[in-house]
Short mmCIF file of C-alpha atoms in Angstrom, two decimals:
data_model
loop_
_atom_site.label_atom_id
_atom_site.label_comp_id
_atom_site.label_asym_id
_atom_site.label_seq_id
_atom_site.Cartn_x
_atom_site.Cartn_y
_atom_site.Cartn_z
CA MET A 237 21.70 10.94 -14.53
CA PRO A 238 19.73 10.01 -11.12
CA TYR A 239 17.11 8.86 -12.67
CA LYS A 240 19.36 6.32 -14.50
CA LEU A 241 21.01 5.67 -11.11
CA TYR A 242 17.67 5.23 -9.50
CA THR A 243 15.98 2.83 -12.24
CA ALA A 244 19.00 0.53 -12.10
CA VAL A 245 19.28 -0.33 -9.04
CA LEU A 246 15.29 -1.05 -8.83
CA LEU A 247 15.87 -3.41 -11.50
CA LEU A 248 18.81 -4.87 -9.85
CA ALA A 249 16.56 -5.20 -6.78
CA ALA A 250 13.81 -6.60 -9.12
CA SER A 251 15.48 -9.14 -10.56
CA THR A 252 17.26 -10.20 -7.16
CA PHE A 253 14.16 -10.85 -5.42
CA SER A 254 12.43 -12.58 -8.53
CA ALA A 255 15.55 -14.61 -8.27
CA THR A 256 15.73 -15.90 -4.60
CA ALA A 257 11.84 -16.26 -4.76
CA ALA A 258 12.40 -18.73 -7.88
CA SER A 259 14.48 -20.15 -5.85
CA ALA A 260 12.80 -20.84 -2.57
CA PRO A 261 9.78 -23.77 -3.02
CA SER A 262 6.26 -22.34 -3.05
CA ILE A 263 4.07 -23.19 -0.13
CA GLY A 264 1.96 -25.53 -2.67
CA ASN A 265 5.58 -27.73 -3.50
CA LEU A 266 5.75 -28.02 0.25
CA ILE A 267 2.36 -28.81 0.69
CA ASN A 268 2.95 -31.35 -2.17
CA GLU A 269 6.14 -32.59 -0.22
CA ARG A 270 4.47 -33.68 2.78
CA LEU A 271 1.68 -35.14 1.34
CA SER A 272 3.94 -37.70 -0.75
CA TRP A 273 4.90 -39.02 2.56
CA MET A 274 1.73 -40.73 3.01
CA LYS A 275 2.13 -43.67 1.13
CA ASP A 276 5.16 -44.59 3.65
CA VAL A 277 2.62 -43.54 6.74
CA ALA A 278 0.16 -45.95 5.13
CA GLY A 279 2.60 -48.74 3.99
CA TYR A 280 4.32 -48.84 7.65
CA LYS A 281 0.89 -48.37 9.33
CA ALA A 282 -0.51 -51.79 7.13
CA GLN A 283 2.58 -53.49 7.75
CA HIS A 284 2.17 -53.42 11.35
CA HIS A 285 -1.34 -53.62 11.13
CA GLN A 286 -1.74 -50.22 12.66
CA ALA A 287 -4.96 -48.02 12.49
CA ILE A 288 -5.15 -44.91 9.92
CA GLU A 289 -6.81 -42.63 12.33
CA ASP A 290 -4.74 -41.97 15.54
CA LEU A 291 -6.47 -39.17 16.90
CA GLN A 292 -3.22 -39.29 20.26
CA GLN A 293 -1.15 -38.56 17.31
CA GLU A 294 -3.42 -36.18 15.16
CA GLU A 295 -3.34 -34.14 19.23
CA LYS A 296 0.31 -34.37 18.91
CA VAL A 297 0.71 -32.62 15.67
CA LEU A 298 -2.46 -29.97 16.38
CA GLU A 299 -0.74 -28.86 19.44
CA SER A 300 2.62 -29.02 18.33
CA THR A 301 2.00 -27.04 15.34
CA LEU A 302 -0.09 -24.51 17.01
CA ALA A 303 2.61 -23.44 18.75
CA ASP A 304 4.77 -23.11 16.21
CA ALA A 305 2.40 -21.05 14.07
CA ASP A 306 2.14 -18.86 17.42
CA SER A 307 5.73 -18.54 17.44
CA LEU A 308 6.03 -17.46 13.85
CA GLY A 309 3.12 -14.75 14.63
CA LEU A 310 0.32 -16.79 12.92
CA LYS A 311 -3.04 -16.60 15.09
CA GLY A 312 -3.80 -19.92 16.36
CA GLU A 313 -7.34 -20.18 15.73
CA SER A 314 -7.38 -19.46 11.96
CA VAL A 315 -4.18 -22.00 11.62
CA ARG A 316 -6.36 -24.88 13.11
CA PRO A 317 -8.72 -25.09 10.39
CA PHE A 318 -5.40 -25.54 7.76
CA ILE A 319 -3.59 -28.00 9.74
CA GLN A 320 -6.79 -30.06 10.53
CA ALA A 321 -7.12 -30.06 6.48
CA GLN A 322 -3.90 -31.52 5.67
CA MET A 323 -4.09 -34.15 8.17
CA ASP A 324 -7.42 -34.83 6.39
CA ALA A 325 -6.46 -35.18 3.52
CA ALA A 326 -3.18 -37.07 4.70
CA LYS A 327 -6.05 -39.62 6.11
CA ALA A 328 -7.81 -39.89 2.98
CA ILE A 329 -4.74 -40.36 0.67
CA GLN A 330 -3.74 -43.41 3.30
CA TYR A 331 -7.28 -45.02 3.18
CA ARG A 332 -7.10 -45.06 -0.89
CA TYR A 333 -3.86 -46.49 -0.59
CA ARG A 334 -4.94 -49.30 1.79
CA ALA A 335 -7.88 -49.84 -0.10
CA ASP A 336 -6.22 -50.15 -3.10
CA TRP A 337 -3.60 -52.61 -1.63
CA LEU A 338 -6.73 -55.07 -0.58
CA ALA A 339 -7.06 -55.66 -4.37
CA ALA A 340 -3.39 -55.39 -5.82
CA PRO A 341 -1.08 -55.57 -3.05
CA GLU A 342 2.07 -53.21 -3.39
CA THR A 343 5.50 -55.39 -4.47
CA GLY A 344 9.09 -54.58 -4.18
CA TRP A 345 8.60 -51.50 -2.19
CA GLN A 346 9.26 -51.14 1.95
CA PRO A 347 8.25 -48.13 3.36
CA ARG A 348 9.95 -45.98 4.96
CA PRO A 349 10.18 -45.74 8.84
CA LEU A 350 7.54 -44.16 10.92
CA GLN A 351 9.88 -42.15 13.11
CA ASP A 352 11.75 -40.98 9.94
CA VAL A 353 8.84 -39.97 8.03
CA ARG A 354 7.23 -38.43 10.88
CA THR A 355 10.77 -36.34 11.32
CA GLN A 356 10.01 -35.03 7.48
CA ILE A 357 6.53 -34.15 7.61
CA GLY A 358 7.07 -32.56 10.55
CA GLN A 359 10.19 -30.05 9.40
CA LEU A 360 7.78 -29.75 6.71
CA SER A 361 4.88 -28.92 8.20
CA HIS A 362 7.52 -25.76 10.19
CA ARG A 363 8.52 -24.77 6.40
CA ILE A 364 5.00 -24.00 5.27
CA LEU A 365 3.89 -21.85 8.25
CA GLN A 366 7.04 -19.97 7.85
CA SER A 367 5.97 -19.39 4.14
CA VAL A 368 2.60 -18.22 5.32
CA ALA A 369 3.75 -16.11 7.73
CA ALA A 370 6.30 -14.72 5.56
CA ARG A 371 4.02 -14.04 2.50
CA LEU A 372 1.20 -12.02 5.22
CA LYS A 373 3.79 -10.38 6.61
CA SER A 374 4.99 -9.05 3.24
CA GLY A 375 1.35 -7.85 3.06
CA GLN A 376 0.52 -10.33 -0.18
CA PRO A 377 -2.52 -11.86 -0.65
CA LEU A 378 -3.54 -14.93 -1.95
CA THR A 379 -4.46 -14.56 -5.78
CA GLU A 380 -6.61 -16.33 -8.16
CA GLN A 381 -3.08 -17.25 -9.81
CA ASP A 382 -2.24 -18.70 -6.53
CA ARG A 383 -5.05 -20.44 -6.45
CA LYS A 384 -4.34 -22.04 -10.16
CA ALA A 385 -0.85 -22.45 -9.36
CA PHE A 386 -1.76 -24.20 -6.35
CA MET A 387 -3.94 -26.62 -7.49
CA GLN A 388 -1.36 -27.91 -10.42
CA VAL A 389 1.58 -27.85 -7.84
CA VAL A 390 0.05 -30.19 -5.64
CA GLN A 391 -0.64 -33.19 -7.25
CA GLN A 392 -0.20 -36.87 -5.50
CA LYS A 393 -1.78 -40.23 -5.99
CA ASN A 394 -4.94 -40.90 -4.22
CA LEU A 395 -5.17 -36.78 -3.38
CA HIS A 396 -8.77 -35.57 -5.12
CA GLU A 397 -9.80 -32.18 -5.94
CA GLN A 398 -11.71 -31.94 -3.02
CA ASP A 399 -9.10 -32.13 -0.56
CA LYS A 400 -6.50 -29.86 -2.87
CA GLN A 401 -9.84 -26.75 -2.15
CA ARG A 402 -10.06 -27.99 1.06
CA ILE A 403 -6.42 -26.97 2.00
CA TRP A 404 -6.75 -24.08 -0.05
CA GLU A 405 -9.25 -22.59 1.73
CA THR A 406 -8.31 -22.78 4.70
CA MET A 407 -5.03 -21.53 3.90
CA LYS A 408 -6.47 -17.94 2.45
CA GLY A 409 -8.41 -18.04 6.28
CA ILE A 410 -4.56 -18.01 8.26
CA SER A 411 -3.89 -14.37 9.75
CA LEU A 412 -1.53 -12.80 11.15
CA LYS A 413 -1.97 -12.19 15.37
CA ASP A 414 -3.25 -8.74 16.27
#
């Protein structure tokens, strides 16, 4: 009888964990959502004649995100390449949109205000780091199956496979503080 009870408790716990994990967005979903805002960024910058590359803004994002990573127990230097890879992919998407719009301007669409978009991006960046930290703290390394799922989930117009591969590789390099 105790064995049956033990088995029932394990099955219940496993199904609860699976249901919770299934309802939480994956790291790939969060990164995909973060990158989905880049059309708005590109459009806003185009309308206001702003350069895509804003090194001062990138430095602010990097500093803020590294501080966030540190507070979540992640080693900052291991997070830096991951953050940079996301920013580089974001810029690439923006450049590609701007190039497309030279030949065929976007009609019937207005970008959202840049400050609103940056707020959303910042919140997503935090959730991404939270998810990475939780995964590492649980002792679950990223697997080949995770890579395949990541590559399928992260799908944005003007995002190339090489961009996704770089984000994936730098994410695998993130570690917890000692």
